[in-house]
PDB file of C-alpha atoms in Angstrom:
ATOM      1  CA  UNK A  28       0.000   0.000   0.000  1.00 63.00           C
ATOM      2  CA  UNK A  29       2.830   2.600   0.799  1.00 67.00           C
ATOM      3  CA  UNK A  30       4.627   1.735  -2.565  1.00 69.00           C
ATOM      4  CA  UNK A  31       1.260   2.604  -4.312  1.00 72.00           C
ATOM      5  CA  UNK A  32       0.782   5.244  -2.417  1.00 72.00           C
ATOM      6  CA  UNK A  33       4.297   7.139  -3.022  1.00 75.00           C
ATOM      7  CA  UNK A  34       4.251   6.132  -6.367  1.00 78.00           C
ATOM      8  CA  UNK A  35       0.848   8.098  -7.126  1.00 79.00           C
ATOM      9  CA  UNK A  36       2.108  10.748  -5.631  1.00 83.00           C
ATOM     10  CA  UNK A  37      -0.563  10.462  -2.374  1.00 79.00           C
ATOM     11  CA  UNK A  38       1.926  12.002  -0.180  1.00 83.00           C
ATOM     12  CA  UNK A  39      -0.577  12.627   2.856  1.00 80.00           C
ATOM     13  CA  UNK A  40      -1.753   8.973   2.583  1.00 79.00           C
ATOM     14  CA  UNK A  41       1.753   7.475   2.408  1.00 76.00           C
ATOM     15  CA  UNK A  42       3.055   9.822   5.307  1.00 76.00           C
ATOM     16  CA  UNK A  43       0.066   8.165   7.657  1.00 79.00           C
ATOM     17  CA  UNK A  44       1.384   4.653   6.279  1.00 76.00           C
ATOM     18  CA  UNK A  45       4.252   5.403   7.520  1.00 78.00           C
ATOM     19  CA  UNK A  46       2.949   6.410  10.924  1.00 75.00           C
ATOM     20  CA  UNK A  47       0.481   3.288  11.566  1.00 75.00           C
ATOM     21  CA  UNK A  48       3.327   1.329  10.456  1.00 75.00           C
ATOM     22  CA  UNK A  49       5.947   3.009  12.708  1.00 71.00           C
ATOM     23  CA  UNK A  50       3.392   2.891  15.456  1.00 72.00           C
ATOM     24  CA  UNK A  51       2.166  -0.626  15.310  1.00 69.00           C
ATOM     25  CA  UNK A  52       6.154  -2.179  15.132  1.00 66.00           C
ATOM     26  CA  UNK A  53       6.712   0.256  17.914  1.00 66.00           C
ATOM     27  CA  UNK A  54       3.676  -1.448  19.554  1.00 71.00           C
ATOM     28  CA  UNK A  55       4.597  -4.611  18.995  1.00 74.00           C
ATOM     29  CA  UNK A  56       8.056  -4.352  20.541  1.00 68.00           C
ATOM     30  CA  UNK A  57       6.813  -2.559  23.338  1.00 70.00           C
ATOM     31  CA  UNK A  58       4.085  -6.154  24.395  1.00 73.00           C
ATOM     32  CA  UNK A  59       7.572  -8.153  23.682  1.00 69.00           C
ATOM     33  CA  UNK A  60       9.930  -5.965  26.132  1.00 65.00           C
ATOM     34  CA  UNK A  61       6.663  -6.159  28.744  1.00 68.00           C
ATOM     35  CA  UNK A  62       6.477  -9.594  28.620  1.00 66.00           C
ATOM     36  CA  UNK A  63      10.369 -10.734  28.243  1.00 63.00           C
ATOM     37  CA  UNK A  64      10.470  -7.916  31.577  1.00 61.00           C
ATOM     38  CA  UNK A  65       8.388 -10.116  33.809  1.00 62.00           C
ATOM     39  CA  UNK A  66      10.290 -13.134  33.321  1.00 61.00           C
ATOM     40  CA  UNK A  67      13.861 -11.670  34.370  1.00 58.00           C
ATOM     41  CA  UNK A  68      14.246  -8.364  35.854  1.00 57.00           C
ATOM     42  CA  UNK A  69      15.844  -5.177  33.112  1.00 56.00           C
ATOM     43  CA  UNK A  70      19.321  -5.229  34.366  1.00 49.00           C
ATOM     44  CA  UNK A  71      20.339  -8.797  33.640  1.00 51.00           C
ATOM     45  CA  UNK A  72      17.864  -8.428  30.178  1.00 52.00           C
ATOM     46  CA  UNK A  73      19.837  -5.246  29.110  1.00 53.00           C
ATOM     47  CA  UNK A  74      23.464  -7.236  29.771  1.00 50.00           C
ATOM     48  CA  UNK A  75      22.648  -9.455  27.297  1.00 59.00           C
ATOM     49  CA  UNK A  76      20.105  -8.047  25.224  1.00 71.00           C
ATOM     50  CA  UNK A  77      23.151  -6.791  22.186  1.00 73.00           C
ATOM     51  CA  UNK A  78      24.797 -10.051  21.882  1.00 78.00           C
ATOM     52  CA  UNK A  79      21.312 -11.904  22.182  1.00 79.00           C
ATOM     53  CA  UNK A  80      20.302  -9.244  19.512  1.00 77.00           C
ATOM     54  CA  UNK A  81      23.103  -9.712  17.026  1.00 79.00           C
ATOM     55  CA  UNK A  82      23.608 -13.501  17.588  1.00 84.00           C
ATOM     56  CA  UNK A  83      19.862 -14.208  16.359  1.00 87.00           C
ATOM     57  CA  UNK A  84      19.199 -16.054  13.206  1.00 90.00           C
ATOM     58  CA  UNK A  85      16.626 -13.844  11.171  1.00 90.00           C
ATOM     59  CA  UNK A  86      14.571 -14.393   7.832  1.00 90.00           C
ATOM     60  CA  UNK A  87      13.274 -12.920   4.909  1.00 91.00           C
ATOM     61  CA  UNK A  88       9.526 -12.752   3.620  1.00 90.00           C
ATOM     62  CA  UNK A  89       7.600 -10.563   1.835  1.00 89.00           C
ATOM     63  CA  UNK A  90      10.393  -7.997   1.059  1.00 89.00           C
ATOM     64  CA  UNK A  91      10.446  -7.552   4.943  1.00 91.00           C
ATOM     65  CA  UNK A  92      13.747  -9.048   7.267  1.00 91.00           C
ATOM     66  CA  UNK A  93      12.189 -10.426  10.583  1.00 89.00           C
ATOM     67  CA  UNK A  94      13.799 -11.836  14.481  1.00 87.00           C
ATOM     68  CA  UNK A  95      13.415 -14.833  15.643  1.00 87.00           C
ATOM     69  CA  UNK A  96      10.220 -12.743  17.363  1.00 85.00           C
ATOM     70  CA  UNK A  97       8.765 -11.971  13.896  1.00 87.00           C
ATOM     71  CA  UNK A  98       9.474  -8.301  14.912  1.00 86.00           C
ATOM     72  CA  UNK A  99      11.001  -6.334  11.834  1.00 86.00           C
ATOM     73  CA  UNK A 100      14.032  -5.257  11.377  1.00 87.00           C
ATOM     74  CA  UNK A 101      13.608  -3.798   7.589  1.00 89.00           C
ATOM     75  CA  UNK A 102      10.574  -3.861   5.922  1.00 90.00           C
ATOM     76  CA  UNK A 103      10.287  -3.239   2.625  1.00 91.00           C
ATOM     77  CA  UNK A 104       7.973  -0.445   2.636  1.00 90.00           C
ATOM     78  CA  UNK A 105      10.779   1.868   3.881  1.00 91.00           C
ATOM     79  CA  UNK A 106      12.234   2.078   0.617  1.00 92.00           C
ATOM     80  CA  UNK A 107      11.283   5.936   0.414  1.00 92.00           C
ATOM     81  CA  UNK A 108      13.216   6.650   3.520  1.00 92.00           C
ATOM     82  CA  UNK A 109      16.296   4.699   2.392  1.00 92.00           C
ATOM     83  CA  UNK A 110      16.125   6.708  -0.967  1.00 93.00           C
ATOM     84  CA  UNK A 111      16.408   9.856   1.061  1.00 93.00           C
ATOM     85  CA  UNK A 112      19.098   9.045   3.065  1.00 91.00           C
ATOM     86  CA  UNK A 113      20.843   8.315   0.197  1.00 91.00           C
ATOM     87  CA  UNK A 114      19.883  11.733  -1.385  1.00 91.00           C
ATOM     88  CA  UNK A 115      21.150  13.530   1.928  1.00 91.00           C
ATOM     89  CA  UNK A 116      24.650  11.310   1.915  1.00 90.00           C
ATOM     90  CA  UNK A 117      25.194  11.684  -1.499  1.00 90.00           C
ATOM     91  CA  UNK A 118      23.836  14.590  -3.157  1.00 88.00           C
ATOM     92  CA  UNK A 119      24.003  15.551  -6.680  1.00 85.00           C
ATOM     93  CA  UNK A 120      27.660  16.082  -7.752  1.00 79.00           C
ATOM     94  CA  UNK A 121      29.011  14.056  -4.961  1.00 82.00           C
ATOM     95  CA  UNK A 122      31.069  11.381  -7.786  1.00 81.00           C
ATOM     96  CA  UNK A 123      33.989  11.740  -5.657  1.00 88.00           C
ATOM     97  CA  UNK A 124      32.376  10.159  -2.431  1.00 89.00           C
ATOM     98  CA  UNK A 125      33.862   6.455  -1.013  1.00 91.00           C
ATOM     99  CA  UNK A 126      30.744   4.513   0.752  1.00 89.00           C
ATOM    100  CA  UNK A 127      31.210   2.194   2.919  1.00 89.00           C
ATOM    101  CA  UNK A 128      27.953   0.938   4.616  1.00 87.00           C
ATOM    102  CA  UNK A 129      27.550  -1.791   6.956  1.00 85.00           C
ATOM    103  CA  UNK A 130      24.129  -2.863   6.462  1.00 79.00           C
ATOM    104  CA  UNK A 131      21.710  -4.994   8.344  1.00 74.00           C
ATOM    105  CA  UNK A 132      18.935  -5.461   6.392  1.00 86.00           C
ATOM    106  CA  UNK A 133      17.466  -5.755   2.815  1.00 91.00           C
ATOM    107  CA  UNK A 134      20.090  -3.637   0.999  1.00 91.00           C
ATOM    108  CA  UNK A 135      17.934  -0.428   0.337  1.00 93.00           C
ATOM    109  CA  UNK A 136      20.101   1.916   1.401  1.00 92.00           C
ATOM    110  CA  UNK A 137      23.245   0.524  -0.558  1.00 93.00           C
ATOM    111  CA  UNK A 138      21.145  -0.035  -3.951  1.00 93.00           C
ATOM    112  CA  UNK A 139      19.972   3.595  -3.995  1.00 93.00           C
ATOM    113  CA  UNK A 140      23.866   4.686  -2.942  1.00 92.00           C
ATOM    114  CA  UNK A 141      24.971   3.161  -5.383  1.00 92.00           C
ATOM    115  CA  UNK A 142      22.653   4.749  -8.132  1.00 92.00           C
ATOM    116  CA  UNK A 143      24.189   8.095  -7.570  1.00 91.00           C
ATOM    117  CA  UNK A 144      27.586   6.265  -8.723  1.00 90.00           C
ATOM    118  CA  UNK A 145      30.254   7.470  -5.901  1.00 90.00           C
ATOM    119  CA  UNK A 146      33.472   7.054  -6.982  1.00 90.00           C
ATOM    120  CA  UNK A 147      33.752   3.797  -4.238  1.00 89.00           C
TER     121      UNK A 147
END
C-alpha cells in the first residue's frame, strides 16, 4: 500500500502509512519488552540483550527481514526513507564520495547509494 501510495504521488496517505506502520512495530516491541520484563528483571535483560540481539538467526519474507520474534528489522515499505538518506549522503555532484555501509537489512540503502555512482 505505501509503494502505491508514493508512487501516485498520495503524499498525505503514504506519510500516515508510515505512521500506523511506525506505530504498530513500535507497539509490537513494546508487548515483547513487557512480557520478556516479567520473566527476568531489566538489568540482567539489558546485559545481554546486544549479543542476544546480534547472535539471532533472522529471515526474509515478503520484502520484509524479521527476528526470531517476527518483529522487523527492515521492511520493505521503507524504501522511500532509504532513498532519502541516500539523497542527503550523497547529493548531486558528490562522484567523488567512497561509501562504505555496513548494512543490516534488505540492501535499500546501498542499492539507492549506489545509483548516484560514488566514486567507491
Amino acid at each position: 500500500a505505501g509503494d502505491a501510495a508514493f508512487e501516485a504521488g498520495a503524499q498525505d496517505c503514504f506519510d500516515q502509512l508510515i505512521r500506523c506502520g511506525c506505530k504498530a512495530n513500535k507497539e509490537e516491541t513494546l508487548r515483547a519488552d513487557e512480557a520478556a520484563e516479567e520473566e527476568e528483571p531489566a538489568a540482567k535483560r539489558q546485559r545481554s540483550s546486544h549479543e542476544d540481539y546480534l547472535g539471532q538467526r533472522l529471515w526474509y519474507e515478503d520484502e520484509q527481514l524479521l527476528d526470531e520474534s517476527g518483529l522487523g528489522v527492515m521492511m520493505g515499505w521503507e524504501a522511500p526513507l532509504m532513498a532519502k538518506h541516500a539523497e542527503v549522503l550523497l547529493p548531486e555532484g558528490s562522484r567523488d564520495a567512497v561509501v562504505l555501509n555496513v548494512g543490516f537489512g534488505l540492501g535499500l540503502v546501498d542499492r539507492f547509494l549506489q545509483e548516484r555512482h560514488p566514486r567507491e
